[in-house]
PDB file of C-alpha atoms in Angstrom:
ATOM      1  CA  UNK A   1      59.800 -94.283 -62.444  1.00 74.00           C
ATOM      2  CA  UNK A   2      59.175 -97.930 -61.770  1.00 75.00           C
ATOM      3  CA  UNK A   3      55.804 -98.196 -59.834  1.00 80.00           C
ATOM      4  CA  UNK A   4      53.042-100.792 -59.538  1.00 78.00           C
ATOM      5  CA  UNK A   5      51.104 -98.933 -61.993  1.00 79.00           C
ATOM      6  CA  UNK A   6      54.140-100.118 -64.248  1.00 75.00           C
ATOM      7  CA  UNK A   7      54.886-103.020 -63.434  1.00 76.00           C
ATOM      8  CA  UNK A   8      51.460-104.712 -63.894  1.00 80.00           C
ATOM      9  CA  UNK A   9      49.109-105.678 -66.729  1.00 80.00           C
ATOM     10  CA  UNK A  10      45.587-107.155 -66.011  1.00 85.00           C
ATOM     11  CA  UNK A  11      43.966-109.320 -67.943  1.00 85.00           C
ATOM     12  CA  UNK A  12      40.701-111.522 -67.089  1.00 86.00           C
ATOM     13  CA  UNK A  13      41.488-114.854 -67.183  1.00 89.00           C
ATOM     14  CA  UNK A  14      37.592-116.348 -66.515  1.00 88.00           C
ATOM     15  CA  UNK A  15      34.529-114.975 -67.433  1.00 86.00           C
ATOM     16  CA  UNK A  16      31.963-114.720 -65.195  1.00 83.00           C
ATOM     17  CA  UNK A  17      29.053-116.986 -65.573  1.00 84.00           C
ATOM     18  CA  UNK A  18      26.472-118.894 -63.858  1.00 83.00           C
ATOM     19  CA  UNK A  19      28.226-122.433 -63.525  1.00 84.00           C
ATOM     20  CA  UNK A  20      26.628-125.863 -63.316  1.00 86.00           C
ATOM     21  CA  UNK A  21      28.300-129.247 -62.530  1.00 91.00           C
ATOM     22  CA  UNK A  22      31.884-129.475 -65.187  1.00 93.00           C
ATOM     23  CA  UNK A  23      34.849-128.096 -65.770  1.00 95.00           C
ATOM     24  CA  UNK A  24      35.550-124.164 -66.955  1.00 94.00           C
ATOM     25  CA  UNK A  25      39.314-123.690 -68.277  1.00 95.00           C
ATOM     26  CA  UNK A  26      39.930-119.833 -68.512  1.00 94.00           C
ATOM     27  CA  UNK A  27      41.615-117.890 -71.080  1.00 93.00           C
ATOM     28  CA  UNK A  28      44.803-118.108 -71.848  1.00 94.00           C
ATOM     29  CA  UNK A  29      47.533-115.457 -70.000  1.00 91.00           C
ATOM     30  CA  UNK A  30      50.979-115.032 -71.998  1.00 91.00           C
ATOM     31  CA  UNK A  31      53.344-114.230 -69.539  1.00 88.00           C
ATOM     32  CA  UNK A  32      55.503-113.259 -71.846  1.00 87.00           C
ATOM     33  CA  UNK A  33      53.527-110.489 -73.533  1.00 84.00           C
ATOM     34  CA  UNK A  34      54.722-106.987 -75.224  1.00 76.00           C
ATOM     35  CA  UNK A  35      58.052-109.347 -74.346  1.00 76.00           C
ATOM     36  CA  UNK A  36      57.712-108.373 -70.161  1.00 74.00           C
ATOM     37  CA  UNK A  37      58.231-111.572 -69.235  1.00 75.00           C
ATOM     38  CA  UNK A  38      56.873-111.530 -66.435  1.00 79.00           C
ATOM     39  CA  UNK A  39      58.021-113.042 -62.994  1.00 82.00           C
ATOM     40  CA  UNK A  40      55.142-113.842 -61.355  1.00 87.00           C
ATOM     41  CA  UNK A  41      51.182-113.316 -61.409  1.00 89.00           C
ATOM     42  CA  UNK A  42      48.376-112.426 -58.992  1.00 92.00           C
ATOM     43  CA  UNK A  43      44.645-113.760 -59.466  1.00 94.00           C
ATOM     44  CA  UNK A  44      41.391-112.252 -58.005  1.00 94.00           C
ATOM     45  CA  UNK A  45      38.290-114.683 -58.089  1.00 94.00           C
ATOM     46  CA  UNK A  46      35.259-112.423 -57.310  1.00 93.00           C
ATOM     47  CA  UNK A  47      32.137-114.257 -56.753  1.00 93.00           C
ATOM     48  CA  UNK A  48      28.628-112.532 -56.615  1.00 92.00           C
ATOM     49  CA  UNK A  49      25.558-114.886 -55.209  1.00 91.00           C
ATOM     50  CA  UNK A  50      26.366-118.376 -54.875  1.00 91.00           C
ATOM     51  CA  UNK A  51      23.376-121.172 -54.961  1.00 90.00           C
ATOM     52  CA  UNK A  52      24.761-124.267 -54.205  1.00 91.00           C
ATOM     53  CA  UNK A  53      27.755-126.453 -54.955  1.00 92.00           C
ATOM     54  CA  UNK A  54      31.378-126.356 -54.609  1.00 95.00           C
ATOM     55  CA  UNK A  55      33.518-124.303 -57.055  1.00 95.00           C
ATOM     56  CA  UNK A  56      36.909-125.469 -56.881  1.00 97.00           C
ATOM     57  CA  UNK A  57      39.672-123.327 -58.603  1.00 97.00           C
ATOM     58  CA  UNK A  58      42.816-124.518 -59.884  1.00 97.00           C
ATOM     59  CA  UNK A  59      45.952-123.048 -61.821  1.00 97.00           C
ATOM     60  CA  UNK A  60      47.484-124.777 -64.854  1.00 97.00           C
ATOM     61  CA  UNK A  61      50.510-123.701 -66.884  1.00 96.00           C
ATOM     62  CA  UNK A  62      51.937-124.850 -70.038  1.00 96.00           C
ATOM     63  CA  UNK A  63      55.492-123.951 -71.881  1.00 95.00           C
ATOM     64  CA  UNK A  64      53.446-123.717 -75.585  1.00 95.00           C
ATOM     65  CA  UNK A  65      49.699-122.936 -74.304  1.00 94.00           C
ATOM     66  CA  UNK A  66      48.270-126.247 -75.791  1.00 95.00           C
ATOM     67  CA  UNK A  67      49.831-128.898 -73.399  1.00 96.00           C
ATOM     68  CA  UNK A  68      48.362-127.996 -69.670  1.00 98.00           C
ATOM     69  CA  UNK A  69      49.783-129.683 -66.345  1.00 97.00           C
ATOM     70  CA  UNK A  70      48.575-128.416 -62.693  1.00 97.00           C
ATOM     71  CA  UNK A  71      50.923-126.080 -61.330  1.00 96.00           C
ATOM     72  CA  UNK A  72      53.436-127.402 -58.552  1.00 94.00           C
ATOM     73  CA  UNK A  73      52.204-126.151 -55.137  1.00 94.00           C
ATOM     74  CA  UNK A  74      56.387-124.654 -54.471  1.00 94.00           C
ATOM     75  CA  UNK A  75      54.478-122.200 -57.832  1.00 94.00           C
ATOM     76  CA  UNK A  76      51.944-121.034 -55.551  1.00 95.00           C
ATOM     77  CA  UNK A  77      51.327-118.014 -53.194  1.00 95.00           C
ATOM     78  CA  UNK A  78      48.736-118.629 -50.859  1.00 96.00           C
ATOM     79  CA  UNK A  79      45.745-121.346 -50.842  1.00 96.00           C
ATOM     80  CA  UNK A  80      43.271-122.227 -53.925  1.00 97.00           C
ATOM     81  CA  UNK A  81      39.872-121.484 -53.101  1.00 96.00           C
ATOM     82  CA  UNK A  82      37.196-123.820 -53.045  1.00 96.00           C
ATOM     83  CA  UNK A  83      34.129-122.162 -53.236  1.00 95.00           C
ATOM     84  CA  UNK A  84      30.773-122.711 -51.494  1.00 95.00           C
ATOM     85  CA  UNK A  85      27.212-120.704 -50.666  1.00 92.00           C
ATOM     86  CA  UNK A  86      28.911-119.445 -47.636  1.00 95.00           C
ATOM     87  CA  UNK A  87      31.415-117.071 -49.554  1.00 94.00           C
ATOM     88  CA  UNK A  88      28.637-115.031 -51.823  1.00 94.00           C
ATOM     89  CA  UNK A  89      30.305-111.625 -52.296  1.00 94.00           C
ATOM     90  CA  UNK A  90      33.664-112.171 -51.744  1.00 95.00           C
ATOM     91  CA  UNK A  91      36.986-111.830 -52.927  1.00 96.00           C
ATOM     92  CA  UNK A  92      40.126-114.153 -53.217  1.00 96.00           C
ATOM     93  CA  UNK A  93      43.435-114.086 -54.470  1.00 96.00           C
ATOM     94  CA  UNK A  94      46.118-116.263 -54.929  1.00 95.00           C
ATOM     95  CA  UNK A  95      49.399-115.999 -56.846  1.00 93.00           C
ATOM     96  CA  UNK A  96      51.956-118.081 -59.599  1.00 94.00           C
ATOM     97  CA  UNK A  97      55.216-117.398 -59.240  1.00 91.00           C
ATOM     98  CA  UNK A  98      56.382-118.256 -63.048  1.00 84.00           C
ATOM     99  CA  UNK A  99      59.139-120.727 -63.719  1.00 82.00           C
ATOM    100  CA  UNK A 100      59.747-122.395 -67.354  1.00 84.00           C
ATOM    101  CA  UNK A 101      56.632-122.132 -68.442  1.00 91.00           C
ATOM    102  CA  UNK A 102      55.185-118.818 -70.362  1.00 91.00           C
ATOM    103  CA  UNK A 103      51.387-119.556 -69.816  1.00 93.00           C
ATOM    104  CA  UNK A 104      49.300-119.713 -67.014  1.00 95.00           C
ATOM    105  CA  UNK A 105      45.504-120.180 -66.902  1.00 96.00           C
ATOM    106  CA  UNK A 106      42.220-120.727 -64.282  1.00 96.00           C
ATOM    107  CA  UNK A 107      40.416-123.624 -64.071  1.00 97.00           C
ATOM    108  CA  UNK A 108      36.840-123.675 -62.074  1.00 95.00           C
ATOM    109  CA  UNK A 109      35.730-127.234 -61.508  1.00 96.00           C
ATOM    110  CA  UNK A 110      31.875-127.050 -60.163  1.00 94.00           C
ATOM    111  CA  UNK A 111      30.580-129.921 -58.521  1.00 95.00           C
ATOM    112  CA  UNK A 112      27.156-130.337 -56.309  1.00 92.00           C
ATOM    113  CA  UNK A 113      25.467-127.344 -58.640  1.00 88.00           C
ATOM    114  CA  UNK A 114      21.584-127.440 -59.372  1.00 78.00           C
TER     115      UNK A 114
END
């Protein structure tokens, strides 16, 4: 029986961590793991208390995970977030929908952070 249950794999693609002003690139996510090949990907951000600053996150891909481009916005479902102290406690999500390439991964650019 082919259910979401099934169908999806989870994986965290950032830790969480207090971030100051730089740039975070996230873990590596094979899209083509356990050979599932996998058509298209959904990301959760969760934030907890937010200080100061602007977090913003953006998606990268890459056919041989070494060699990273930003990910055409026609790849995208929904908006990036760009996080500030107004959004403590919440939750967004965003998705890829996969073309060529097999990897995907998060980047959190923090800017404005004491």
């Amino acid at each position: 029986m082919r259910t979401l249950y099934s169908q999806t794999l989870v994986r965290q693609a950032l830790t969480s961590a207090a971030r100051t002003n730089g740039t975070a690139n996230g873990t590596t996510v094979d899209l083509g793991v356990f050979a599932n090949d996998f058509r298209t990907a959904m990301f959760i951000v969760s934030t907890a208390t937010i200080k100061d600053g602007t977090h913003a996150i953006t998606l990268e891909d890459s056919p041989d995970g070494s060699a990273w481009t930003a990910v055409a916005p026609s790849q995208l479902q929904g908006a990036l977030p760009s996080i500030v102290a107004v959004d403590d406690n919440t939750f967004f999500q965003f998705g890829y929908i996969v073309g060529t390439n097999q990897y995907v991964r998060i980047v959190a650019t923090t800017s404005g952070s004491t």
